[in-house]
Amino acid sequence: VQSSALLISTYKAGNLLEAQRLAEDVLRHAPAHPQTSRFVHNAHTVLGLIAWQRNDRELAVQHLRQSITELKPETSVKLGQPS
């Protein structure tokens, strides 16, 4: 599983094809346990944003909903609170 930092920086750099490849790789290889939920969350977020940019609203919503589903209260950053 690639690092979330690499996935996010690739997306932010505008390399959508590589970001999509990395995100799909995460979803293919991340085992389903709490330690990987952040990777899966980030992968779905990036795929949702890419779909949105490509005007595929239905796919964007699917990925962004899945991204939210992957968030675990115990591992999530609390907005508005110091980390």
PDB file of C-alpha atoms in Angstrom:
ATOM      1  CA  VAL A   1       0.000   0.000   0.000  1.00  0.00           C
ATOM      2  CA  GLN A   2       1.440   3.350  -1.048  1.00  0.00           C
ATOM      3  CA  SER A   3       1.558   6.154   1.484  1.00  0.00           C
ATOM      4  CA  SER A   4      -1.366   8.532   1.792  1.00  0.00           C
ATOM      5  CA  ALA A   5       1.067  11.443   1.500  1.00  0.00           C
ATOM      6  CA  LEU A   6       2.195  10.259  -1.938  1.00  0.00           C
ATOM      7  CA  LEU A   7      -1.389   9.792  -3.076  1.00  0.00           C
ATOM      8  CA  ILE A   8      -2.474  13.234  -1.893  1.00  0.00           C
ATOM      9  CA  SER A   9       0.604  15.053  -3.205  1.00  0.00           C
ATOM     10  CA  THR A  10       0.191  13.376  -6.604  1.00  0.00           C
ATOM     11  CA  TYR A  11      -3.424  14.545  -6.734  1.00  0.00           C
ATOM     12  CA  LYS A  12      -2.519  18.081  -5.604  1.00  0.00           C
ATOM     13  CA  ALA A  13       0.192  18.230  -8.288  1.00  0.00           C
ATOM     14  CA  GLY A  14      -2.542  17.700 -10.873  1.00  0.00           C
ATOM     15  CA  ASN A  15      -1.358  14.270 -11.994  1.00  0.00           C
ATOM     16  CA  LEU A  16      -4.863  12.802 -12.053  1.00  0.00           C
ATOM     17  CA  LEU A  17      -4.014   9.618 -13.953  1.00  0.00           C
ATOM     18  CA  GLU A  18      -1.252   8.688 -11.516  1.00  0.00           C
ATOM     19  CA  ALA A  19      -3.372   9.683  -8.508  1.00  0.00           C
ATOM     20  CA  GLN A  20      -6.193   7.500  -9.825  1.00  0.00           C
ATOM     21  CA  ARG A  21      -3.781   4.596 -10.310  1.00  0.00           C
ATOM     22  CA  LEU A  22      -2.406   4.980  -6.772  1.00  0.00           C
ATOM     23  CA  ALA A  23      -5.884   5.241  -5.239  1.00  0.00           C
ATOM     24  CA  GLU A  24      -7.133   2.175  -7.100  1.00  0.00           C
ATOM     25  CA  ASP A  25      -4.011   0.320  -5.984  1.00  0.00           C
ATOM     26  CA  VAL A  26      -4.824   1.176  -2.362  1.00  0.00           C
ATOM     27  CA  LEU A  27      -8.367  -0.130  -2.749  1.00  0.00           C
ATOM     28  CA  ARG A  28      -7.133  -3.346  -4.349  1.00  0.00           C
ATOM     29  CA  HIS A  29      -4.483  -4.117  -1.746  1.00  0.00           C
ATOM     30  CA  ALA A  30      -5.576  -2.610   1.564  1.00  0.00           C
ATOM     31  CA  PRO A  31      -6.775  -5.285   3.945  1.00  0.00           C
ATOM     32  CA  ALA A  32      -9.960  -4.472   5.835  1.00  0.00           C
ATOM     33  CA  HIS A  33      -8.726  -3.594   9.305  1.00  0.00           C
ATOM     34  CA  PRO A  34      -8.599  -0.340  11.288  1.00  0.00           C
ATOM     35  CA  GLN A  35      -4.957   0.445  10.518  1.00  0.00           C
ATOM     36  CA  THR A  36      -5.744   0.872   6.822  1.00  0.00           C
ATOM     37  CA  SER A  37      -9.005   2.808   7.115  1.00  0.00           C
ATOM     38  CA  ARG A  38      -7.157   6.132   6.651  1.00  0.00           C
ATOM     39  CA  PHE A  39      -5.569   4.836   3.404  1.00  0.00           C
ATOM     40  CA  VAL A  40      -8.954   3.680   2.115  1.00  0.00           C
ATOM     41  CA  HIS A  41     -10.585   6.949   3.187  1.00  0.00           C
ATOM     42  CA  ASN A  42      -7.957   8.969   1.296  1.00  0.00           C
ATOM     43  CA  ALA A  43      -8.214   6.733  -1.773  1.00  0.00           C
ATOM     44  CA  HIS A  44     -11.984   7.181  -1.982  1.00  0.00           C
ATOM     45  CA  THR A  45     -11.649  10.926  -1.369  1.00  0.00           C
ATOM     46  CA  VAL A  46      -9.161  11.320  -4.211  1.00  0.00           C
ATOM     47  CA  LEU A  47     -11.227   9.140  -6.557  1.00  0.00           C
ATOM     48  CA  GLY A  48     -14.314  11.180  -5.677  1.00  0.00           C
ATOM     49  CA  LEU A  49     -12.550  14.458  -6.385  1.00  0.00           C
ATOM     50  CA  ILE A  50     -11.195  13.149  -9.680  1.00  0.00           C
ATOM     51  CA  ALA A  51     -14.665  11.969 -10.724  1.00  0.00           C
ATOM     52  CA  TRP A  52     -16.074  15.386  -9.789  1.00  0.00           C
ATOM     53  CA  GLN A  53     -13.443  17.128 -11.936  1.00  0.00           C
ATOM     54  CA  ARG A  54     -14.398  14.847 -14.817  1.00  0.00           C
ATOM     55  CA  ASN A  55     -18.079  15.785 -14.352  1.00  0.00           C
ATOM     56  CA  ASP A  56     -19.029  12.264 -13.281  1.00  0.00           C
ATOM     57  CA  ARG A  57     -21.183  13.407 -10.377  1.00  0.00           C
ATOM     58  CA  GLU A  58     -22.704  10.001  -9.679  1.00  0.00           C
ATOM     59  CA  LEU A  59     -19.307   8.303  -9.308  1.00  0.00           C
ATOM     60  CA  ALA A  60     -18.002  11.264  -7.289  1.00  0.00           C
ATOM     61  CA  VAL A  61     -20.850  10.953  -4.795  1.00  0.00           C
ATOM     62  CA  GLN A  62     -20.331   7.181  -4.521  1.00  0.00           C
ATOM     63  CA  HIS A  63     -16.631   7.570  -3.697  1.00  0.00           C
ATOM     64  CA  LEU A  64     -17.146  10.499  -1.335  1.00  0.00           C
ATOM     65  CA  ARG A  65     -19.859   8.621   0.564  1.00  0.00           C
ATOM     66  CA  GLN A  66     -17.555   5.625   0.855  1.00  0.00           C
ATOM     67  CA  SER A  67     -14.796   7.947   2.046  1.00  0.00           C
ATOM     68  CA  ILE A  68     -17.048   9.165   4.856  1.00  0.00           C
ATOM     69  CA  THR A  69     -17.986   5.579   5.724  1.00  0.00           C
ATOM     70  CA  GLU A  70     -14.297   4.715   6.162  1.00  0.00           C
ATOM     71  CA  LEU A  71     -13.723   7.430   8.761  1.00  0.00           C
ATOM     72  CA  LYS A  72     -13.382   6.009  12.239  1.00  0.00           C
ATOM     73  CA  PRO A  73     -14.009   8.390  15.162  1.00  0.00           C
ATOM     74  CA  GLU A  74     -10.962   7.099  17.027  1.00  0.00           C
ATOM     75  CA  THR A  75      -8.592   7.816  14.101  1.00  0.00           C
ATOM     76  CA  SER A  76     -10.172  10.962  12.647  1.00  0.00           C
ATOM     77  CA  VAL A  77      -8.803  14.431  13.089  1.00  0.00           C
ATOM     78  CA  LYS A  78     -11.307  16.548  14.981  1.00  0.00           C
ATOM     79  CA  LEU A  79     -11.964  19.756  13.066  1.00  0.00           C
ATOM     80  CA  GLY A  80     -11.535  22.859  15.170  1.00  0.00           C
ATOM     81  CA  GLN A  81      -9.559  20.991  17.819  1.00  0.00           C
ATOM     82  CA  PRO A  82      -5.782  20.873  18.177  1.00  0.00           C
ATOM     83  CA  SER A  83      -4.311  17.544  17.120  1.00  0.00           C
TER      84      SER A  83
END
